[in-house]
CSV table of C-alpha atoms and ligand atoms in Angstrom, one decimal:
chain,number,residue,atom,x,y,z
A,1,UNK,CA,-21.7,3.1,-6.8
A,2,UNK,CA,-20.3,6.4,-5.7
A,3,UNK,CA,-17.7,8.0,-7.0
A,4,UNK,CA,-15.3,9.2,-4.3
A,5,UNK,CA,-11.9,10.0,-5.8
A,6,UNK,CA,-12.1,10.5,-9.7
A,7,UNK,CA,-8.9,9.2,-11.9
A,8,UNK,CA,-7.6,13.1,-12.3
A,9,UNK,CA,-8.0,12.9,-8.4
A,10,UNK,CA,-5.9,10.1,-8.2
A,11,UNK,CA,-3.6,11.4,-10.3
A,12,UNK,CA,-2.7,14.6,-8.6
A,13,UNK,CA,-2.6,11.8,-5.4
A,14,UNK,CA,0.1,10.1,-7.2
A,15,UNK,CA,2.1,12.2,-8.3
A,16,UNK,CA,2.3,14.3,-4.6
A,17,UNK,CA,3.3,10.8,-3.2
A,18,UNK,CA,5.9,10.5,-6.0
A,19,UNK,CA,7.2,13.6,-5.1
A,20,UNK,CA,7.9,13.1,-1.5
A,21,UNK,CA,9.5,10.0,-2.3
A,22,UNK,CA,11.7,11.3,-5.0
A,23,UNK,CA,13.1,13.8,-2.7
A,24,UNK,CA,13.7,11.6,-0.1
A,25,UNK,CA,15.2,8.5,-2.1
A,26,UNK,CA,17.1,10.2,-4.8
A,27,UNK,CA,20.4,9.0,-3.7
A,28,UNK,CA,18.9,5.5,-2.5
A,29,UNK,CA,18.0,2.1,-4.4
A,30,UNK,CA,15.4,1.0,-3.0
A,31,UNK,CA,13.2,-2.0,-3.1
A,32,UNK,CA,9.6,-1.4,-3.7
A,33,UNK,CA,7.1,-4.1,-1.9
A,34,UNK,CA,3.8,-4.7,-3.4
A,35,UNK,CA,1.3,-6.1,-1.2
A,36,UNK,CA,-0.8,-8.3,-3.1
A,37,UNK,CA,-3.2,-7.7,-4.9
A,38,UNK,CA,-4.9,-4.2,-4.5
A,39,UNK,CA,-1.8,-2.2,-4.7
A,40,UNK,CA,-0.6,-3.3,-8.0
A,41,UNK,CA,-2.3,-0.6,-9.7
A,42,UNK,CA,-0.9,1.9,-7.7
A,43,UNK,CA,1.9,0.8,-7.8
A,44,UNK,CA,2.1,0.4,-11.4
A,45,UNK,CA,1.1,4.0,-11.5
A,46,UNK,CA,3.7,5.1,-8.6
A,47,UNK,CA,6.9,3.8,-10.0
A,48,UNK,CA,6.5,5.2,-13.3
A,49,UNK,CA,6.8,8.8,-11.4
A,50,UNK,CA,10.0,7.7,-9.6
A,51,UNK,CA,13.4,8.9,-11.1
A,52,UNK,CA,15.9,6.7,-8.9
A,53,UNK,CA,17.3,3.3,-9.5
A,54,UNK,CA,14.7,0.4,-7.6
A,55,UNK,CA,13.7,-2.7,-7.7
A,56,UNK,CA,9.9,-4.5,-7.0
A,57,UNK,CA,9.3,-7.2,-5.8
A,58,UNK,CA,5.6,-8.5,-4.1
A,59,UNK,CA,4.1,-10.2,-1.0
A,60,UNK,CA,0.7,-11.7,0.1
A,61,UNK,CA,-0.7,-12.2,2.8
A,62,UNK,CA,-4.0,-12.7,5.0
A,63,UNK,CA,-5.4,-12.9,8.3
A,64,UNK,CA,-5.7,-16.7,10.1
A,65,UNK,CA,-9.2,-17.7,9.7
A,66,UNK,CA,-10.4,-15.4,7.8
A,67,UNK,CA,-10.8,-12.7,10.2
A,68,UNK,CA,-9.0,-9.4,10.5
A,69,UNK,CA,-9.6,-9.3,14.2
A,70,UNK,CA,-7.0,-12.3,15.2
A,71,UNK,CA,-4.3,-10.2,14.6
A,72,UNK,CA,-2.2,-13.0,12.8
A,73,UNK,CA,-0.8,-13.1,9.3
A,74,UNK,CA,0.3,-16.0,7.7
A,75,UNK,CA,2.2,-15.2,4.5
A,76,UNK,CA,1.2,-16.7,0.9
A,77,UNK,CA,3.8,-15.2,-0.9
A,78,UNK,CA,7.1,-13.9,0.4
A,79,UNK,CA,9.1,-11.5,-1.8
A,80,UNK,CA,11.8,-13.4,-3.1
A,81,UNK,CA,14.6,-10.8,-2.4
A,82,UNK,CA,17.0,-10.7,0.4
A,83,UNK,CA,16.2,-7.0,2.1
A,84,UNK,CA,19.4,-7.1,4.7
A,85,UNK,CA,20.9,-3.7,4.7
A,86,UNK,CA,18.3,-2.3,2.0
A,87,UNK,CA,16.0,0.2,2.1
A,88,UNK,CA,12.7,-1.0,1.6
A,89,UNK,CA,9.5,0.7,0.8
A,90,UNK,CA,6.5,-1.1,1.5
A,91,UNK,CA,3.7,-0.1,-1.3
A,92,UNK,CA,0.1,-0.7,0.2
A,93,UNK,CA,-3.1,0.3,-1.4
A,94,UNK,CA,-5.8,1.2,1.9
A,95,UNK,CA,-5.2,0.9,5.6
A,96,UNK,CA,-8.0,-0.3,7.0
A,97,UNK,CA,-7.6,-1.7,11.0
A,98,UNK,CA,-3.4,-1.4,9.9
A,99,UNK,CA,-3.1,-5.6,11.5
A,100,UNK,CA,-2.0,-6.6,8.1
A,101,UNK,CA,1.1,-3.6,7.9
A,102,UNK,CA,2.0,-3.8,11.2
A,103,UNK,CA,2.5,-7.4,11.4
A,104,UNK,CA,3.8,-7.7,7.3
A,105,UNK,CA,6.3,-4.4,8.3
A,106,UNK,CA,7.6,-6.4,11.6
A,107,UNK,CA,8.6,-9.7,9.6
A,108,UNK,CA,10.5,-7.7,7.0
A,109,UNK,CA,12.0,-5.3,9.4
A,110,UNK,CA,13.3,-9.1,11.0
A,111,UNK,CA,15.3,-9.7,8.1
A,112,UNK,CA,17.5,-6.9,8.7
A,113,UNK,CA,16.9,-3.8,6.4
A,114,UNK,CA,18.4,-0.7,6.8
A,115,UNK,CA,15.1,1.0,6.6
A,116,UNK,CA,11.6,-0.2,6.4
A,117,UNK,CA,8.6,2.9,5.2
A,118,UNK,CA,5.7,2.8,4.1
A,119,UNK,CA,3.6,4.3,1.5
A,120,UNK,CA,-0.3,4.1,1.2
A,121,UNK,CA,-3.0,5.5,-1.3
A,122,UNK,CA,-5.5,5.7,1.3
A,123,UNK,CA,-5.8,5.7,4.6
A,124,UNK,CA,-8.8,4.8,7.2
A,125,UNK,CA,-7.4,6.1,10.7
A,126,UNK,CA,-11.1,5.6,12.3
A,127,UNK,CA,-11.0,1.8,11.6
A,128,UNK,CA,-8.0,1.4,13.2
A,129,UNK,CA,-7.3,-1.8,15.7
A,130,UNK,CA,-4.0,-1.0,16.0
A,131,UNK,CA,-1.8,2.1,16.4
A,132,UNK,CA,0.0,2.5,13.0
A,133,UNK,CA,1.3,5.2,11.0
A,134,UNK,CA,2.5,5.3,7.4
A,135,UNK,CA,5.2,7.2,6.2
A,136,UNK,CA,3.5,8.5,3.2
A,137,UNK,CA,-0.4,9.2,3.0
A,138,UNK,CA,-2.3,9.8,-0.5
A,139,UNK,CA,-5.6,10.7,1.2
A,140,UNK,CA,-7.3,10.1,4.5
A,141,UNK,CA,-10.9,9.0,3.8
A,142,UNK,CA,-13.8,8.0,6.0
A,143,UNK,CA,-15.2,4.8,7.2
A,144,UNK,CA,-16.8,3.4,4.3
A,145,UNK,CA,-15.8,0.6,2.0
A,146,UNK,CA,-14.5,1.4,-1.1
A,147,UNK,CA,-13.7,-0.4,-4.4
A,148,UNK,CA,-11.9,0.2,-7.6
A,149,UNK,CA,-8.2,1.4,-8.7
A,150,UNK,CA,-6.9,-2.0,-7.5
A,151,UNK,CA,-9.1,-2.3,-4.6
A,152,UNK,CA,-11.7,-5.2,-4.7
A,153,UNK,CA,-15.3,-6.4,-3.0
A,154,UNK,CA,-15.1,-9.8,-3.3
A,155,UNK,CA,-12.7,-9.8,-6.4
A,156,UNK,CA,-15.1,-7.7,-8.2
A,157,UNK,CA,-14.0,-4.1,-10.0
A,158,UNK,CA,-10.3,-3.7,-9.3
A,159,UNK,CA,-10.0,-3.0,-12.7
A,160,UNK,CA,-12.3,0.6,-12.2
A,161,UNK,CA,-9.9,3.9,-13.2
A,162,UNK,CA,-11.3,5.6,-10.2
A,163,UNK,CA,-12.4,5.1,-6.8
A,164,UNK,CA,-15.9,4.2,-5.9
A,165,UNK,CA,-17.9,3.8,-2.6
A,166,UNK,CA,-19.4,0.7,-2.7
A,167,UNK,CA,-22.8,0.0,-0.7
B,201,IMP,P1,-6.0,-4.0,7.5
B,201,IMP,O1,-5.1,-5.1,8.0
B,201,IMP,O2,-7.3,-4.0,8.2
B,201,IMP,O3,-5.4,-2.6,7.6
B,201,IMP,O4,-6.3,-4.4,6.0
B,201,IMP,C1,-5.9,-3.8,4.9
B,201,IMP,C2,-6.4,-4.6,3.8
B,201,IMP,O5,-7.8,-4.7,3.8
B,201,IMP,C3,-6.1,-3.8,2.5
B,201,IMP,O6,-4.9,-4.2,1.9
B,201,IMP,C4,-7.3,-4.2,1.6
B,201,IMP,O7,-7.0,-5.4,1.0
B,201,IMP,C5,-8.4,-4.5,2.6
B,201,IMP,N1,-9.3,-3.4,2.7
B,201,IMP,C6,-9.5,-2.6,3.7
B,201,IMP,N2,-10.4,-1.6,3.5
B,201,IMP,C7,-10.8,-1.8,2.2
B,201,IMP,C8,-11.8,-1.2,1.4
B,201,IMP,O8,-12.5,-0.2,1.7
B,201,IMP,N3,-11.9,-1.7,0.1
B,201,IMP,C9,-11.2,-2.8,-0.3
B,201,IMP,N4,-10.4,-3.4,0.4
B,201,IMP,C10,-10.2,-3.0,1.7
């Protein structure tokens, strides 16, 4: 495996992200909203850099049938918080064809937030199936699939520091 974004990389990633969220939350209490499971890591990392009052909480979800191309969620785990009139922060981990974040984003923004962004380490723009934007973008990359830092093939090295290419 490749290495494409080393743990110093990912770092100076971080903290830039954590940066531009401080500035524009530092009067907010947000909640942050893991989506399970490759953004843990990240987000374990992220919130550590964030100097306002929040609280996490975590969702999971996956495409019907296994595919990405139906363009249906169904939700395995809701957060357990009630978002109306909060300002929620969704933390995701890669956007790939951005089905998953655009359908996950339009249920919470349902419940009646006040805001909903999103944050994302990385960001795939060329796979996309559906026009989406994040709020805040760690680093665009190119099609390829990547592991590590959270990010799985097949369950397999999440638990890599860095960011790998994986053939
Ligand atoms: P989307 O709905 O296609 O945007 O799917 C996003 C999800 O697909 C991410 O949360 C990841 O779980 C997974 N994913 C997309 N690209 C990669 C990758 O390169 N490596 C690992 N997981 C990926």
């Amino acid at each position: 495996m490749k290495t494409l974004i080393s743990e110093k990389e990912i770092k100076q990633l971080v903290k830039k992200l954590a940066d531009q969220i401080n500035f524009d939350y530092k009067d907010k209490k947000p909640i942050l909203v893991g989506i399970l499971k490759g953004s843990i890591v990240f987000m374990s990392d992220l919130m550590r850099q964030l100097d306002f009052d929040l609280e996490i909480d975590f969702i999971s979800a996956s495409s019907y049938g296994g595919t990405k191309t139906s363009g249906e969620i169904k939700i395995l785990k809701d957060i357990n918080c009630d978002i109306k009139g909060r300002d929620v922060l969704i933390v995701e981990d890669i956007i790939d064809t951005g089905l998953t974040l655009s359908h996950l984003k339009k249920i919470l923004e349902s419940r009646g937030p006040k805001t909903v962004k999103v944050v994302t380490l990385l960001d795939k723009p060329s796979r996309r199936k559906i026009k989406f934007k994040a709020d805040y973008v760690g680093k665009v990359i190119e099609d390829c699939f990547v592991v590590g830092y959270g990010l799985d093939c097949d369950e397999k090295h999440r638990q890599l520091p860095y960011i790998a290419i994986f053939k």
